PDB file of C-alpha atoms in Angstrom:
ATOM      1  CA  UNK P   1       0.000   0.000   0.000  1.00 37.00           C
ATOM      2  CA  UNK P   2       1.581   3.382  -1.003  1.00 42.00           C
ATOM      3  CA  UNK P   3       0.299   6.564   0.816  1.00 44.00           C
ATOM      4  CA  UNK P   4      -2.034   8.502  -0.966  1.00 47.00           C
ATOM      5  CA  UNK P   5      -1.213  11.882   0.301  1.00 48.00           C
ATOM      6  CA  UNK P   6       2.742  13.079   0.997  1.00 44.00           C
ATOM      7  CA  UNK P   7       2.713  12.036   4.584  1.00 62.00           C
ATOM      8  CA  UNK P   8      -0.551  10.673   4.988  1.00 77.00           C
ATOM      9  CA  UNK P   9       0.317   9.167   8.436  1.00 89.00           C
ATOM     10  CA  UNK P  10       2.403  12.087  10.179  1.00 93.00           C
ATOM     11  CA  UNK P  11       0.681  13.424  13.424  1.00 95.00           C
ATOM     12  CA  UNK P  12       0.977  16.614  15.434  1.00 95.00           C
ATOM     13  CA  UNK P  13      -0.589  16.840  18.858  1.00 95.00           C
ATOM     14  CA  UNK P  14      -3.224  14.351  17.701  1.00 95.00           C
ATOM     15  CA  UNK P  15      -5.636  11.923  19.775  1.00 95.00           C
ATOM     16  CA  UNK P  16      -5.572   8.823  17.657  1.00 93.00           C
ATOM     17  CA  UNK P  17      -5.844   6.533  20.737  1.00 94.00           C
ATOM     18  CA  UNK P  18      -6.895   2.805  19.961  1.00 93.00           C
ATOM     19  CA  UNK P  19      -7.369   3.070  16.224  1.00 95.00           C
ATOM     20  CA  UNK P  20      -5.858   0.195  14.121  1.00 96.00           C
ATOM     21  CA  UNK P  21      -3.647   1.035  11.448  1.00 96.00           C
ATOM     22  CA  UNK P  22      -3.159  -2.136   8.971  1.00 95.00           C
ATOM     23  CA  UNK P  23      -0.956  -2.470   5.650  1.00 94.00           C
ATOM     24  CA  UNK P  24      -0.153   1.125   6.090  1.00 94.00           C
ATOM     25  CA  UNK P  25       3.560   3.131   5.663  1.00 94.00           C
ATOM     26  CA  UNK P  26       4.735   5.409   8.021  1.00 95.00           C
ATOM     27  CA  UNK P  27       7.461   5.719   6.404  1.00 94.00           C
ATOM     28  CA  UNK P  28       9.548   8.995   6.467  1.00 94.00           C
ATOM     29  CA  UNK P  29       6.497  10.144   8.635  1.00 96.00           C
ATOM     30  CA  UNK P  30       6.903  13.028  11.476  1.00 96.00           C
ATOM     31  CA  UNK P  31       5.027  12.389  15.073  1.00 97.00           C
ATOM     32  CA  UNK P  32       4.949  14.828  17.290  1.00 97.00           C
ATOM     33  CA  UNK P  33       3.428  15.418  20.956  1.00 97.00           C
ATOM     34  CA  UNK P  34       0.615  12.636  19.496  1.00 97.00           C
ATOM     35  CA  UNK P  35      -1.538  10.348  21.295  1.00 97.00           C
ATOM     36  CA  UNK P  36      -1.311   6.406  20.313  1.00 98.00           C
ATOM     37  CA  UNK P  37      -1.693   4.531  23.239  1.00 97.00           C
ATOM     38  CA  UNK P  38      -2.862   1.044  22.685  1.00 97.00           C
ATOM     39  CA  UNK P  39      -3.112   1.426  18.942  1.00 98.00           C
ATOM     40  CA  UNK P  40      -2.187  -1.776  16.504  1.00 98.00           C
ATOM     41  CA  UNK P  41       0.405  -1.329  13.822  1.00 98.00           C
ATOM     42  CA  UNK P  42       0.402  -4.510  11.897  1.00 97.00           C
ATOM     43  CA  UNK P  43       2.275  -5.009   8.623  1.00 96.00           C
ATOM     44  CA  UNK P  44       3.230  -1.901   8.656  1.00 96.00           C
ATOM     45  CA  UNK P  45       6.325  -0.195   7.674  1.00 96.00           C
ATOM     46  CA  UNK P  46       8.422   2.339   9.311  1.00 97.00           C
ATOM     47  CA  UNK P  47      11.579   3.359   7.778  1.00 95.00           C
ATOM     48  CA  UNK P  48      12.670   6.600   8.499  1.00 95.00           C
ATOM     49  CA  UNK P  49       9.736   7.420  10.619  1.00 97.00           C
ATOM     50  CA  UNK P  50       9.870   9.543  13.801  1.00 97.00           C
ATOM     51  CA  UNK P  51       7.973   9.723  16.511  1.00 98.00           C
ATOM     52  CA  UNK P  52       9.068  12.481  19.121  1.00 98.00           C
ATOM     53  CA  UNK P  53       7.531  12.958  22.813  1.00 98.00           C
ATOM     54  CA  UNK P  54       3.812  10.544  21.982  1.00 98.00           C
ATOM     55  CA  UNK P  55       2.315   8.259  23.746  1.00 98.00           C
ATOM     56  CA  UNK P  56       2.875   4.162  23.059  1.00 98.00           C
ATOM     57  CA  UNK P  57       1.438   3.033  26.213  1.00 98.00           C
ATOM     58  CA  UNK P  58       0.114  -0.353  25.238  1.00 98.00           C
ATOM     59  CA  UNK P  59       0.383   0.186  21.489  1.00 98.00           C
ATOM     60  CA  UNK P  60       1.119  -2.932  19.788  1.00 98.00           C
ATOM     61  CA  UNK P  61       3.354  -3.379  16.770  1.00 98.00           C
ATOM     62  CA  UNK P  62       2.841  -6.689  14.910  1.00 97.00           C
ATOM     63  CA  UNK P  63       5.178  -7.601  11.735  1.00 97.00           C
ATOM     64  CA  UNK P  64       6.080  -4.126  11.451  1.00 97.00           C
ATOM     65  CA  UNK P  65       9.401  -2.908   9.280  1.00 97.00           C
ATOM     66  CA  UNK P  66      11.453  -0.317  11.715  1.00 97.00           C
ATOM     67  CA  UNK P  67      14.709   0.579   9.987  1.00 95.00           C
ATOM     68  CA  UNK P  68      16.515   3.435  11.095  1.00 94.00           C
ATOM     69  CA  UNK P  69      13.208   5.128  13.352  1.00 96.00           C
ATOM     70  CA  UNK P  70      13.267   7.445  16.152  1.00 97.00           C
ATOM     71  CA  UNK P  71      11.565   7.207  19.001  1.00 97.00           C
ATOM     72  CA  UNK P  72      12.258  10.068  21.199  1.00 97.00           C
ATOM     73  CA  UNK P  73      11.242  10.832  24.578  1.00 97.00           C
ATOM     74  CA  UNK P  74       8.133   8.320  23.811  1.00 98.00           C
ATOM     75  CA  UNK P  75       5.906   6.785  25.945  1.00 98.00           C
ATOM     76  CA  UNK P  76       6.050   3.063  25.108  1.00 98.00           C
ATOM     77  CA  UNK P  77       5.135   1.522  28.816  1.00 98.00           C
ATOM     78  CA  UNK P  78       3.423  -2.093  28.147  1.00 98.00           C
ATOM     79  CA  UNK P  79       4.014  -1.630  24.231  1.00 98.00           C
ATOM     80  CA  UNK P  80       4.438  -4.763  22.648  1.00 98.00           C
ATOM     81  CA  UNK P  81       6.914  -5.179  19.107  1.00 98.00           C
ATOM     82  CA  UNK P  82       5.824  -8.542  18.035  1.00 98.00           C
ATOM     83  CA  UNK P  83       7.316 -10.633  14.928  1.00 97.00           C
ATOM     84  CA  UNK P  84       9.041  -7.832  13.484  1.00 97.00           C
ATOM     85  CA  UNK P  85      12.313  -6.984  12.365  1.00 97.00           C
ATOM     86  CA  UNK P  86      13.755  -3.966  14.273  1.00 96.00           C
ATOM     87  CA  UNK P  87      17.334  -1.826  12.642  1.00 95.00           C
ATOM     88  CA  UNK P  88      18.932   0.632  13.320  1.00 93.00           C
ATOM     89  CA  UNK P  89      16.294   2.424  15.466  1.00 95.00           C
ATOM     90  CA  UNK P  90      16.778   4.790  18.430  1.00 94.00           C
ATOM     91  CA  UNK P  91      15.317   4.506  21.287  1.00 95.00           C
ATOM     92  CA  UNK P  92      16.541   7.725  23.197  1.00 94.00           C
ATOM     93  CA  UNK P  93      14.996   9.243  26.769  1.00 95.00           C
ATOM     94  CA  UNK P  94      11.818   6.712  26.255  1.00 96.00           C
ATOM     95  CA  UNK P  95       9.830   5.016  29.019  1.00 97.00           C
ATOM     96  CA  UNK P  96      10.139   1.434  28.224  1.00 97.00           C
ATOM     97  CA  UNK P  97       8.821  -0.394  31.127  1.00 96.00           C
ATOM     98  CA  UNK P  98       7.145  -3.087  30.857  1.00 97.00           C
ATOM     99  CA  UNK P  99       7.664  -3.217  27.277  1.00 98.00           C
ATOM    100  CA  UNK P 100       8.639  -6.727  25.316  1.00 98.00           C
ATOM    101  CA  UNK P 101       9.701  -7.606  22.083  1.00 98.00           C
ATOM    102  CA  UNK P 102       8.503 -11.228  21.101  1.00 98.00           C
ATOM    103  CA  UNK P 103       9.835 -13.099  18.232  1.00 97.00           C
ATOM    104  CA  UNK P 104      11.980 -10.026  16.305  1.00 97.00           C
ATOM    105  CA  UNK P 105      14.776  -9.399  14.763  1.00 97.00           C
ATOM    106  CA  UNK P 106      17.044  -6.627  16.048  1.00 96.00           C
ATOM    107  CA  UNK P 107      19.772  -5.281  13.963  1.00 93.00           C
ATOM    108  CA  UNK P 108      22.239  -2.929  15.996  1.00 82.00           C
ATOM    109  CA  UNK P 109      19.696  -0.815  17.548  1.00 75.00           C
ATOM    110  CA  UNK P 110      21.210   1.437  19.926  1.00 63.00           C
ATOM    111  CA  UNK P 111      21.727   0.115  23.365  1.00 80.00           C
ATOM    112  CA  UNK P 112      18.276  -1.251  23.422  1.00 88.00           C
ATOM    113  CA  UNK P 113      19.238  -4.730  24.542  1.00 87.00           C
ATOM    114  CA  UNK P 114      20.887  -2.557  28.004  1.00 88.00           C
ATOM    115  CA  UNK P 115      17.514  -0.599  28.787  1.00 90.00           C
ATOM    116  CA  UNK P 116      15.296  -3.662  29.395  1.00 94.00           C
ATOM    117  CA  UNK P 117      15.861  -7.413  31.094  1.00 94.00           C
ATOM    118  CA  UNK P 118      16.018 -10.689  29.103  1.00 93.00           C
ATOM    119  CA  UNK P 119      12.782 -11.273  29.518  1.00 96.00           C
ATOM    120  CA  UNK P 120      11.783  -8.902  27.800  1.00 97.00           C
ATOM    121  CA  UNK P 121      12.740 -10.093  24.668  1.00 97.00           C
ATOM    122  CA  UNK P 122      11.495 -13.518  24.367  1.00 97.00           C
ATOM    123  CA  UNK P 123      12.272 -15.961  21.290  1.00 97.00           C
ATOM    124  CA  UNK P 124      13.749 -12.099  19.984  1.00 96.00           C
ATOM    125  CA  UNK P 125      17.203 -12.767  17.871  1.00 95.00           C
ATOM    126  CA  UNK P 126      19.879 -10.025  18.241  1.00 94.00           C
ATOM    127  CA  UNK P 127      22.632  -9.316  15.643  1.00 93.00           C
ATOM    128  CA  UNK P 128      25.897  -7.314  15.626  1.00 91.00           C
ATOM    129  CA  UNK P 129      25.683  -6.759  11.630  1.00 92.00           C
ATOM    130  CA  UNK P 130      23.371  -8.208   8.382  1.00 94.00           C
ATOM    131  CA  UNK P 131      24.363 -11.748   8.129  1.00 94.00           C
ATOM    132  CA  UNK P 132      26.963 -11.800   5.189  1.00 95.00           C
ATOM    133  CA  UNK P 133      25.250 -13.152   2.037  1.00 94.00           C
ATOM    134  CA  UNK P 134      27.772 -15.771   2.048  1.00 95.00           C
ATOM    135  CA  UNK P 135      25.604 -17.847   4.750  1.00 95.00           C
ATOM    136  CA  UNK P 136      23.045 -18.497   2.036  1.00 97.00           C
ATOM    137  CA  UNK P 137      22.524 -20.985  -1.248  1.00 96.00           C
ATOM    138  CA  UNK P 138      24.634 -19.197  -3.803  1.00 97.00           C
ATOM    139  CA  UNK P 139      22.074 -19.879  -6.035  1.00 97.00           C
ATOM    140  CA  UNK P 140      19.133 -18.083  -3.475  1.00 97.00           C
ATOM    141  CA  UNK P 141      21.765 -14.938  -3.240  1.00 97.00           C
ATOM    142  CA  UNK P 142      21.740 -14.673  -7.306  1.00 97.00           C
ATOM    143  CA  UNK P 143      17.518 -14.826  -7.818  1.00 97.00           C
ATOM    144  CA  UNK P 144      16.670 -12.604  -4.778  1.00 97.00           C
ATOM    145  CA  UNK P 145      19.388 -10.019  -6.271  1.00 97.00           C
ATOM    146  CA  UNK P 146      17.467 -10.635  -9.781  1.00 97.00           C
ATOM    147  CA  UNK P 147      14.339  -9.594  -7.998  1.00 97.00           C
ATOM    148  CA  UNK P 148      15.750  -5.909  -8.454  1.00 95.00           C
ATOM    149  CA  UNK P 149      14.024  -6.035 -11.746  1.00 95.00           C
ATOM    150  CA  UNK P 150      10.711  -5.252 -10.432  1.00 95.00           C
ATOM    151  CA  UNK P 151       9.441  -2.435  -9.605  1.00 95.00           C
ATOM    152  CA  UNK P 152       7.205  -2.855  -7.021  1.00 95.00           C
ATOM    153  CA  UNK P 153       9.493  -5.374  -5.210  1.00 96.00           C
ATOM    154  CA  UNK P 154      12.616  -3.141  -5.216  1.00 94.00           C
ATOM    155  CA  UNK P 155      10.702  -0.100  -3.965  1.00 92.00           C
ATOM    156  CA  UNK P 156       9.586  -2.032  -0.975  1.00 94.00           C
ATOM    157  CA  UNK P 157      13.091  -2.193   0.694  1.00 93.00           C
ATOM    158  CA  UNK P 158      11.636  -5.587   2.301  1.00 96.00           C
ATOM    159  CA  UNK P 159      14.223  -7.256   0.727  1.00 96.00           C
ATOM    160  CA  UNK P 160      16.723  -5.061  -0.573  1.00 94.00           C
ATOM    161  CA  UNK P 161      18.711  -2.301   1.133  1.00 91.00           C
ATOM    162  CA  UNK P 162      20.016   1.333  -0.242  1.00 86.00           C
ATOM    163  CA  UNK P 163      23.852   0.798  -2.422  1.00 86.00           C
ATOM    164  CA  UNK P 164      22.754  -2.675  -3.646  1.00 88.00           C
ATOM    165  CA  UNK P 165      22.931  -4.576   0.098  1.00 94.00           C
ATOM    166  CA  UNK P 166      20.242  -7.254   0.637  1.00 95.00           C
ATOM    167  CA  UNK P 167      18.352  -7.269   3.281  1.00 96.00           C
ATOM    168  CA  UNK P 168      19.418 -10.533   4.299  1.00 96.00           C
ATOM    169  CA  UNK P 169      17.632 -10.170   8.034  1.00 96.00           C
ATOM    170  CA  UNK P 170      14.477 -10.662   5.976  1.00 97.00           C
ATOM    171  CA  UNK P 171      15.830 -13.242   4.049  1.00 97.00           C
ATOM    172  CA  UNK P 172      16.729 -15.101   7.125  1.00 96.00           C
ATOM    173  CA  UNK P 173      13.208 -15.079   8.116  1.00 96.00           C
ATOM    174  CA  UNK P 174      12.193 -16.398   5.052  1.00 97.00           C
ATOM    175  CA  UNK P 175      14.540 -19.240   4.945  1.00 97.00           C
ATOM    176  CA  UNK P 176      13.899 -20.197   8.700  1.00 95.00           C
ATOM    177  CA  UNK P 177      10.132 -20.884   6.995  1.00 95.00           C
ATOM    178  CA  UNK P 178       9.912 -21.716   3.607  1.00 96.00           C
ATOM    179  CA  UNK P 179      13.804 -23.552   3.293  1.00 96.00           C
ATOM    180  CA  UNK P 180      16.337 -22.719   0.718  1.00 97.00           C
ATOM    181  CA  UNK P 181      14.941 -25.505  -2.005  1.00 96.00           C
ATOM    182  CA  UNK P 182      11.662 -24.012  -1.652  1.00 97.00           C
ATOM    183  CA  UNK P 183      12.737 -20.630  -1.985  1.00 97.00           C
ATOM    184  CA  UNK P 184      15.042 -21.159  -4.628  1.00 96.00           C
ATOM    185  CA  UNK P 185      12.168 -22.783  -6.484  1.00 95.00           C
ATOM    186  CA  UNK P 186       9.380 -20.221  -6.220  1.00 96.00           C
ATOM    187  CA  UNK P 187      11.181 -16.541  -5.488  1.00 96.00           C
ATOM    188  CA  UNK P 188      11.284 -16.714  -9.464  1.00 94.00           C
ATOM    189  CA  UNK P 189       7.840 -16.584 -10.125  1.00 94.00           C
ATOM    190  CA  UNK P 190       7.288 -13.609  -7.354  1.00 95.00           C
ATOM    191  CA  UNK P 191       7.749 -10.458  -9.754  1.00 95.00           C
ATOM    192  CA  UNK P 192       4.218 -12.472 -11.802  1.00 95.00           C
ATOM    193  CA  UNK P 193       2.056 -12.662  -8.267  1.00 94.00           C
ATOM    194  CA  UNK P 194       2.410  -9.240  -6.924  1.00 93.00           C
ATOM    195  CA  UNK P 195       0.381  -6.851  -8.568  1.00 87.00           C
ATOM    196  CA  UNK P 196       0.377  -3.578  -5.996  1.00 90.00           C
ATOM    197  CA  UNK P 197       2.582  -1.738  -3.674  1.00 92.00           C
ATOM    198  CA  UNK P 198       3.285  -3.133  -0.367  1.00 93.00           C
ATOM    199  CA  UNK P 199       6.126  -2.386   2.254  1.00 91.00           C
ATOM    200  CA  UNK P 200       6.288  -5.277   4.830  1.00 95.00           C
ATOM    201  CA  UNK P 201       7.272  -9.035   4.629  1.00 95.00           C
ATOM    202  CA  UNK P 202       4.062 -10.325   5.659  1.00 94.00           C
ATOM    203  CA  UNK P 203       2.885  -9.711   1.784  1.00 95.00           C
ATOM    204  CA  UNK P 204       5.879 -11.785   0.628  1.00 96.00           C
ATOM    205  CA  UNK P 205       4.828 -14.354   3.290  1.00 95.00           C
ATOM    206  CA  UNK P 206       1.434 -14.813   2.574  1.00 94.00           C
ATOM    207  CA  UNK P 207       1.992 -15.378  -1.095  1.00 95.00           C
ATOM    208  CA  UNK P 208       4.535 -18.337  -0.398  1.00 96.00           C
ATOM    209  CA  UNK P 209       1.994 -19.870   2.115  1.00 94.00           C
ATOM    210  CA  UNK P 210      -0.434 -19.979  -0.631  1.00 93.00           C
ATOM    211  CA  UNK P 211       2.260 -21.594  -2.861  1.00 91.00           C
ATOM    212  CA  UNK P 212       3.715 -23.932  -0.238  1.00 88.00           C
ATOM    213  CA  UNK P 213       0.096 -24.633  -0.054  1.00 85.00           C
ATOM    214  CA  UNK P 214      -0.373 -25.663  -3.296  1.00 67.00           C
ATOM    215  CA  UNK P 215       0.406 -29.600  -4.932  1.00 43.00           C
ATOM    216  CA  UNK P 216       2.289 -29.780  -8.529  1.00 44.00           C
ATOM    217  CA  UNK P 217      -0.966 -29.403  -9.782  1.00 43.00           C
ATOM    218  CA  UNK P 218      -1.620 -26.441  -8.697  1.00 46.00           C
ATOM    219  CA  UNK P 219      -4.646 -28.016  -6.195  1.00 39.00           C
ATOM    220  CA  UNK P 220      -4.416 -26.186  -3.175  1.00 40.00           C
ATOM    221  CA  UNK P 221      -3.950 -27.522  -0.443  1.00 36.00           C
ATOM    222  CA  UNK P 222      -4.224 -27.190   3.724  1.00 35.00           C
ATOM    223  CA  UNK P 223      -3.295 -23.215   4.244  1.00 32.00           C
ATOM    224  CA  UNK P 224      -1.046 -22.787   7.391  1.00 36.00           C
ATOM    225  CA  UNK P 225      -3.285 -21.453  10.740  1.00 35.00           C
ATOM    226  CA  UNK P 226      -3.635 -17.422  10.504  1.00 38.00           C
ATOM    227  CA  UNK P 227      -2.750 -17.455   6.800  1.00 38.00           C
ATOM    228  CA  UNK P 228      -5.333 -15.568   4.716  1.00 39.00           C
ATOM    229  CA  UNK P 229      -6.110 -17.168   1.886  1.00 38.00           C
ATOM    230  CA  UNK P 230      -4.814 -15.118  -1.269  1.00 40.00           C
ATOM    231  CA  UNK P 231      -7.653 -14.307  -3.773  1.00 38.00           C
ATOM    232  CA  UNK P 232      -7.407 -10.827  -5.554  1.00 36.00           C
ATOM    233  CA  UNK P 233      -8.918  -9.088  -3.094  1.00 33.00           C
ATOM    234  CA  UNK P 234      -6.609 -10.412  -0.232  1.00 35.00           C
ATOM    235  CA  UNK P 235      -3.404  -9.282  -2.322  1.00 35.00           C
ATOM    236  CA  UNK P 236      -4.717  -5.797  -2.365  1.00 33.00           C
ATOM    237  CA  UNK P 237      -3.055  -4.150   0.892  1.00 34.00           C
ATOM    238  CA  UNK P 238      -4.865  -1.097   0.363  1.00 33.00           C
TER     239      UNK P 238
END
């Protein structure tokens, strides 16, 4: 989903308390003095974004995209940053208690590991650096870097990074479900099954479920619990 107005999603000293904001992109987005507590955020992106002095409390963030956002002097008691993948964000002067990160993936994310206990990051992996490309199939490397070639795919930044890195934190995720083979086998025919803008994984996901869920014949078959099932309407993330 692309924003239809030039920061759509940027709030000054605004009440949007419990609202649910799905398939949306904050990205490059200003927040200031705003109210969000116990709002969702799911599959939604937020590269870039900043949100200065607002309030979190309880707000929930659930495969979300956070590369390189500040949070400053935030609010974000009892939030909860659930199967996302977390880089390079700051988290300066915020209130973070009772805040958890479940099943993410943090990319050197300033000192955020020191502000909280263990606990608070349960089945969350942390990494000093993008794993080196050289962990993966050679063959997996060369068709996600041919992936480039489409529009829609390379302006998502889900799987490629600015100055030609990969985004191989996403890939990671991808190959901790799907498997190399698998991958190697249907990241090809992506580029022909995605048909609008989108900005999180989650659309990637949900279009290899339907394929993983699918015999040589093309008969589909059981669809993993949660997964929506992808007819036209499902693949619009508007």
């Amino acid at each position: 989903m692309r924003n239809k107005k030039p920061n759509q999603y940027s709030y000054n000293n605004h009440d949007t308390r419990e609202r649910k904001f799905v398939n949306k992109n904050f990205s490059k987005t200003d927040n200031y003095h705003s109210n969000f507590s116990e709002t969702l955020f799911q599959n939604t992106s937020f590269v870039g974004a900043k949100f200065k002095f607002c309030a979190l409390y309880g707000a929930r963030f659930e495969n979300c995209l956070i590369r390189g956002a500040l949070f400053r002097g935030c609010n974000l008691t009892a939030a909860v940053f659930k199967d996302s993948i977390i880089s390079a964000a700051v988290f300066e002067r915020c209130k973070l208690s009772g805040c958890t990160f479940e099943n993410c993936k943090i990319v050197p994310t300033s000192k955020l590991k020191n502000l909280l206990p263990d606990i608070s990051f349960p089945d969350t992996d942390f990494f000093d650096a993008y794993p080196s490309s050289e962990g993966f199939n050679h063959d997996l490397i060369e068709i996600v870097e041919s992936l480039r070639s489409c529009d829609l795919i390379r302006q998502s930044t889900v799987l490629h990074r600015k100055k030609g890195m990969l985004d191989t934190v996403s890939l990671k995720v991808l190959v901790e479900e799907f498997g190399e083979e698998f991958l190697t086998q249907e990241l090809r025919s992506l580029p022909a099954l995605i048909n609008n803008s989108f900005h999180t994984l989650s659309y990637i996901n949900h279009i290899l479920r339907k394929r993983k869920g699918c015999d040589k014949k093309g008969v589909p078959g059981p669809i993993a619990h949660g997964a929506p099932i992808l007819t036209n309407e499902c693949l619009s993330t508007d």
